[in-house]
CSV table of C-alpha atoms in Angstrom, one decimal:
chain,number,residue,atom,x,y,z
A,108,UNK,CA,-6.8,3.4,17.2
A,109,UNK,CA,-3.3,3.9,16.9
A,110,UNK,CA,-1.9,5.5,13.8
A,111,UNK,CA,1.4,5.4,11.4
A,112,UNK,CA,2.4,8.8,11.2
A,113,UNK,CA,4.3,10.6,8.9
A,114,UNK,CA,5.6,14.3,8.2
A,115,UNK,CA,5.9,16.6,6.4
A,116,UNK,CA,2.9,15.9,4.5
A,117,UNK,CA,3.9,17.6,1.5
A,118,UNK,CA,7.6,18.7,0.5
A,119,UNK,CA,9.0,20.8,-2.2
A,120,UNK,CA,12.6,20.4,-3.0
A,121,UNK,CA,14.8,21.2,-5.7
A,122,UNK,CA,16.5,18.7,-7.8
A,123,UNK,CA,19.9,17.2,-6.2
A,124,UNK,CA,18.9,18.3,-3.0
A,125,UNK,CA,18.6,15.9,-0.3
A,126,UNK,CA,15.6,14.9,1.6
A,127,UNK,CA,14.4,13.1,4.7
A,128,UNK,CA,11.2,11.7,5.2
A,129,UNK,CA,10.1,10.5,8.7
A,130,UNK,CA,7.7,8.5,9.9
A,131,UNK,CA,6.7,7.2,13.3
A,132,UNK,CA,5.1,3.0,13.0
A,133,UNK,CA,2.9,1.8,15.6
A,134,UNK,CA,5.1,1.7,18.8
A,135,UNK,CA,4.7,-2.0,19.2
A,136,UNK,CA,5.2,-3.6,15.6
A,137,UNK,CA,8.3,-4.9,14.8
A,138,UNK,CA,8.6,-4.1,10.3
A,139,UNK,CA,8.8,-1.3,8.6
A,140,UNK,CA,7.7,-0.3,5.5
A,141,UNK,CA,8.3,2.2,2.4
A,142,UNK,CA,6.6,2.5,-0.6
A,143,UNK,CA,5.5,5.4,-3.3
A,144,UNK,CA,2.9,5.8,-6.1
A,145,UNK,CA,4.0,8.4,-8.5
A,146,UNK,CA,1.0,10.2,-9.3
A,147,UNK,CA,-1.7,8.2,-11.5
A,148,UNK,CA,0.4,5.2,-11.0
A,149,UNK,CA,0.9,1.9,-8.8
A,150,UNK,CA,1.8,1.9,-5.5
A,151,UNK,CA,5.5,0.2,-5.4
A,152,UNK,CA,7.7,-1.3,-2.7
A,153,UNK,CA,10.7,-0.1,-1.7
A,154,UNK,CA,12.1,-1.6,1.2
A,155,UNK,CA,11.7,-3.5,4.3
A,156,UNK,CA,13.4,-2.9,7.7
A,157,UNK,CA,13.5,-5.2,10.7
A,158,UNK,CA,15.6,-5.8,13.4
A,159,UNK,CA,17.2,-2.2,12.8
A,160,UNK,CA,18.2,-3.6,9.5
A,161,UNK,CA,16.7,-4.1,5.7
A,162,UNK,CA,15.6,-6.9,5.1
A,163,UNK,CA,14.2,-6.8,1.6
A,164,UNK,CA,14.6,-4.0,-1.2
A,165,UNK,CA,13.2,-3.2,-4.6
A,166,UNK,CA,15.2,-2.3,-7.8
A,167,UNK,CA,14.4,1.2,-7.1
A,168,UNK,CA,15.9,1.4,-3.7
A,169,UNK,CA,19.4,2.2,-4.9
A,170,UNK,CA,22.5,3.9,-3.9
A,171,UNK,CA,20.2,7.5,-3.6
A,172,UNK,CA,18.2,5.7,-1.0
A,173,UNK,CA,18.3,4.7,2.4
A,174,UNK,CA,16.5,4.3,5.8
A,175,UNK,CA,17.7,4.7,9.4
A,176,UNK,CA,15.6,4.0,12.8
A,177,UNK,CA,17.7,6.6,14.7
A,178,UNK,CA,16.1,6.2,18.2
A,179,UNK,CA,13.5,3.6,18.2
A,180,UNK,CA,10.3,5.5,17.3
A,181,UNK,CA,11.4,7.8,14.2
A,182,UNK,CA,11.9,5.8,10.7
A,183,UNK,CA,13.4,7.7,8.2
A,184,UNK,CA,13.7,7.9,4.0
A,185,UNK,CA,16.5,9.4,2.8
A,186,UNK,CA,17.2,10.6,-0.4
A,187,UNK,CA,20.4,11.9,-0.9
A,188,UNK,CA,20.3,14.1,-4.4
A,189,UNK,CA,16.4,13.9,-5.6
A,190,UNK,CA,15.5,13.8,-9.3
A,191,UNK,CA,12.3,14.7,-10.6
A,192,UNK,CA,11.3,11.9,-11.0
A,193,UNK,CA,11.1,10.9,-7.4
A,194,UNK,CA,8.6,12.7,-7.2
A,195,UNK,CA,5.5,10.9,-5.7
A,196,UNK,CA,3.4,10.3,-3.0
A,197,UNK,CA,5.6,8.1,-0.7
A,198,UNK,CA,3.7,5.5,2.3
A,199,UNK,CA,5.3,4.8,5.6
A,200,UNK,CA,3.8,1.5,6.9
A,201,UNK,CA,4.1,-1.1,9.8
A,202,UNK,CA,3.0,-4.1,11.0
A,203,UNK,CA,4.0,-6.8,14.5
A,204,UNK,CA,4.3,-9.8,11.5
A,205,UNK,CA,2.9,-12.9,10.5
A,206,UNK,CA,-1.1,-12.8,10.8
A,207,UNK,CA,-1.0,-9.1,11.1
A,208,UNK,CA,-2.1,-6.6,8.4
A,209,UNK,CA,-0.4,-3.7,7.5
A,210,UNK,CA,-1.0,0.3,8.7
A,211,UNK,CA,-0.1,2.3,6.5
A,212,UNK,CA,0.4,6.6,7.0
A,213,UNK,CA,-1.3,9.5,5.5
A,214,UNK,CA,2.1,9.9,3.1
A,215,UNK,CA,4.2,12.7,2.3
A,216,UNK,CA,3.9,14.2,-1.4
A,217,UNK,CA,7.3,15.3,-2.3
A,218,UNK,CA,7.7,16.8,-5.4
A,219,UNK,CA,11.1,17.6,-6.9
A,220,UNK,CA,11.4,20.8,-9.2
B,87,UNK,CA,7.1,-12.0,-12.1
B,88,UNK,CA,4.5,-11.9,-9.7
B,89,UNK,CA,1.7,-8.9,-10.5
B,90,UNK,CA,-1.8,-7.8,-9.7
B,91,UNK,CA,-4.1,-6.3,-12.7
B,92,UNK,CA,-7.4,-4.4,-11.5
B,93,UNK,CA,-10.0,-3.4,-13.5
B,94,UNK,CA,-9.8,0.6,-15.3
B,95,UNK,CA,-11.5,3.1,-13.5
B,96,UNK,CA,-13.0,5.4,-12.3
B,97,UNK,CA,-16.1,3.6,-12.1
B,98,UNK,CA,-19.2,5.7,-11.4
B,99,UNK,CA,-21.9,4.3,-9.8
B,100,UNK,CA,-25.5,5.2,-8.3
B,101,UNK,CA,-25.9,5.0,-4.3
B,102,UNK,CA,-27.1,1.7,-3.8
B,103,UNK,CA,-25.9,0.1,-7.3
B,104,UNK,CA,-24.2,-2.8,-6.9
B,105,UNK,CA,-20.3,-2.5,-7.1
B,106,UNK,CA,-18.1,-5.1,-8.6
B,107,UNK,CA,-14.1,-4.3,-9.3
B,108,UNK,CA,-12.5,-7.5,-10.8
B,109,UNK,CA,-8.5,-8.2,-9.6
B,110,UNK,CA,-6.8,-11.3,-11.3
B,111,UNK,CA,-3.0,-11.7,-10.2
B,112,UNK,CA,-0.4,-13.4,-11.6
B,113,UNK,CA,2.1,-15.6,-8.9
B,114,UNK,CA,4.9,-18.3,-8.3
B,115,UNK,CA,3.5,-19.3,-5.2
B,116,UNK,CA,0.0,-19.5,-2.7
B,117,UNK,CA,-0.4,-15.8,-2.1
B,118,UNK,CA,-2.4,-13.7,0.9
B,119,UNK,CA,-4.7,-11.6,-1.4
B,120,UNK,CA,-5.8,-7.9,-0.2
B,121,UNK,CA,-7.8,-5.0,-0.7
B,122,UNK,CA,-7.1,-1.6,0.8
B,123,UNK,CA,-8.9,1.7,0.2
B,124,UNK,CA,-7.9,5.1,0.5
B,125,UNK,CA,-9.7,7.8,1.1
B,126,UNK,CA,-9.3,11.2,-0.4
B,127,UNK,CA,-6.7,12.4,1.6
B,128,UNK,CA,-6.0,9.8,4.1
B,129,UNK,CA,-3.2,7.1,3.9
B,130,UNK,CA,-3.8,3.0,2.5
B,131,UNK,CA,-6.7,1.3,4.9
B,132,UNK,CA,-6.8,-2.9,4.5
B,133,UNK,CA,-10.5,-3.2,3.8
B,134,UNK,CA,-10.4,-7.6,3.4
B,135,UNK,CA,-8.0,-10.0,2.8
B,136,UNK,CA,-8.1,-13.9,2.1
B,137,UNK,CA,-5.1,-16.7,2.7
B,138,UNK,CA,-6.1,-19.2,1.2
B,139,UNK,CA,-8.2,-20.5,-1.9
B,140,UNK,CA,-11.9,-20.2,-1.0
B,141,UNK,CA,-11.6,-18.0,1.5
B,142,UNK,CA,-13.8,-15.1,1.6
B,143,UNK,CA,-12.9,-11.9,3.5
B,144,UNK,CA,-15.7,-9.3,4.1
B,145,UNK,CA,-15.9,-5.7,6.0
B,146,UNK,CA,-18.5,-3.0,5.7
B,147,UNK,CA,-20.6,-4.6,3.3
B,148,UNK,CA,-17.5,-5.5,1.1
B,149,UNK,CA,-16.6,-9.1,0.0
B,150,UNK,CA,-14.3,-11.1,-1.9
B,151,UNK,CA,-13.9,-14.6,-2.6
B,152,UNK,CA,-9.7,-15.7,-3.5
B,153,UNK,CA,-10.5,-18.0,-6.6
B,154,UNK,CA,-7.2,-19.8,-7.1
B,155,UNK,CA,-8.7,-21.7,-10.4
B,156,UNK,CA,-9.6,-18.0,-11.7
B,157,UNK,CA,-6.8,-16.2,-9.9
B,158,UNK,CA,-9.3,-13.8,-9.1
B,159,UNK,CA,-10.3,-11.5,-6.0
B,160,UNK,CA,-12.8,-9.7,-7.3
B,161,UNK,CA,-14.2,-7.1,-5.3
B,162,UNK,CA,-18.3,-6.8,-4.7
B,163,UNK,CA,-20.7,-4.7,-2.6
B,164,UNK,CA,-24.6,-4.9,-2.7
B,165,UNK,CA,-25.6,-1.5,-2.0
B,166,UNK,CA,-22.5,1.6,-2.5
B,167,UNK,CA,-23.1,4.7,-0.8
B,168,UNK,CA,-22.1,7.7,-1.1
B,169,UNK,CA,-19.5,7.7,1.8
B,170,UNK,CA,-17.6,4.6,-0.4
B,171,UNK,CA,-16.1,6.7,-3.1
B,172,UNK,CA,-12.4,6.2,-3.0
B,173,UNK,CA,-9.4,4.5,-4.5
B,174,UNK,CA,-9.4,0.6,-4.4
B,175,UNK,CA,-6.6,-1.5,-4.3
B,176,UNK,CA,-6.2,-4.9,-4.6
B,177,UNK,CA,-2.9,-6.3,-3.7
B,178,UNK,CA,-1.2,-9.6,-3.0
B,179,UNK,CA,1.7,-10.7,-0.4
B,180,UNK,CA,3.3,-14.4,0.0
B,181,UNK,CA,3.1,-14.1,3.9
B,182,UNK,CA,-0.2,-14.7,5.4
B,183,UNK,CA,-0.1,-11.8,7.7
B,184,UNK,CA,1.4,-9.4,4.5
B,185,UNK,CA,4.3,-9.0,6.6
B,186,UNK,CA,6.5,-9.5,3.4
B,187,UNK,CA,6.0,-6.9,0.7
B,188,UNK,CA,2.9,-6.3,-0.8
B,189,UNK,CA,2.5,-6.1,-4.8
B,190,UNK,CA,-0.2,-3.4,-5.6
B,191,UNK,CA,-2.3,-3.2,-8.8
B,192,UNK,CA,-3.1,-0.1,-9.8
B,193,UNK,CA,-6.2,1.1,-8.2
B,194,UNK,CA,-9.3,1.7,-9.4
B,195,UNK,CA,-11.2,4.7,-8.4
B,196,UNK,CA,-15.2,4.7,-7.0
B,197,UNK,CA,-17.6,7.5,-7.5
B,198,UNK,CA,-20.6,7.3,-5.8
B,199,UNK,CA,-23.4,9.4,-6.6
B,200,UNK,CA,-26.7,10.4,-4.7
């Protein structure tokens, strides 16, 4: 069964550093998403991406965040200057569109120290 | 705003017990409703969904009915197994296929003991 692949599974970074979280969505999917889950809290929507542009973003997704689909297969989330409160599990997801469910990746646990 | 409320966990059951995890929602429109499951160390997997009132979603012995009058989508299973131990998330979306953003509940951890 096709999978959404996320790398790395765990990343530790120092506060103020830039991080890039990587995702390979399912190849025939058209919509791509990032969600995050701070430990013990809800899974929160960050951003959706379609046709090479952001279709929706949450208030969490401020100027420190950006997304990119650089080569038609990868989908990345960049955090420019990490803060302690960015520590969370980040999930990538994709789907084909209407009447198709999401497929989530296994997540990247980001720890900012 | 739109939101999902789930019963707090953890829920601890013996094998073959009956499971109910409550979920209620607040939404301005007519959302689709979902249950996702997260097994230890894995991502979120769609367990079942319902796209309109009175629909029943079912999968792997789990089922949930979309109740518009009570704005609820409670998850049930008649006889749980140890392998059902996981975190269960209720979610809503305004697109039938869920291609709009999902709004999740806080998750309910289920632990099933032999």
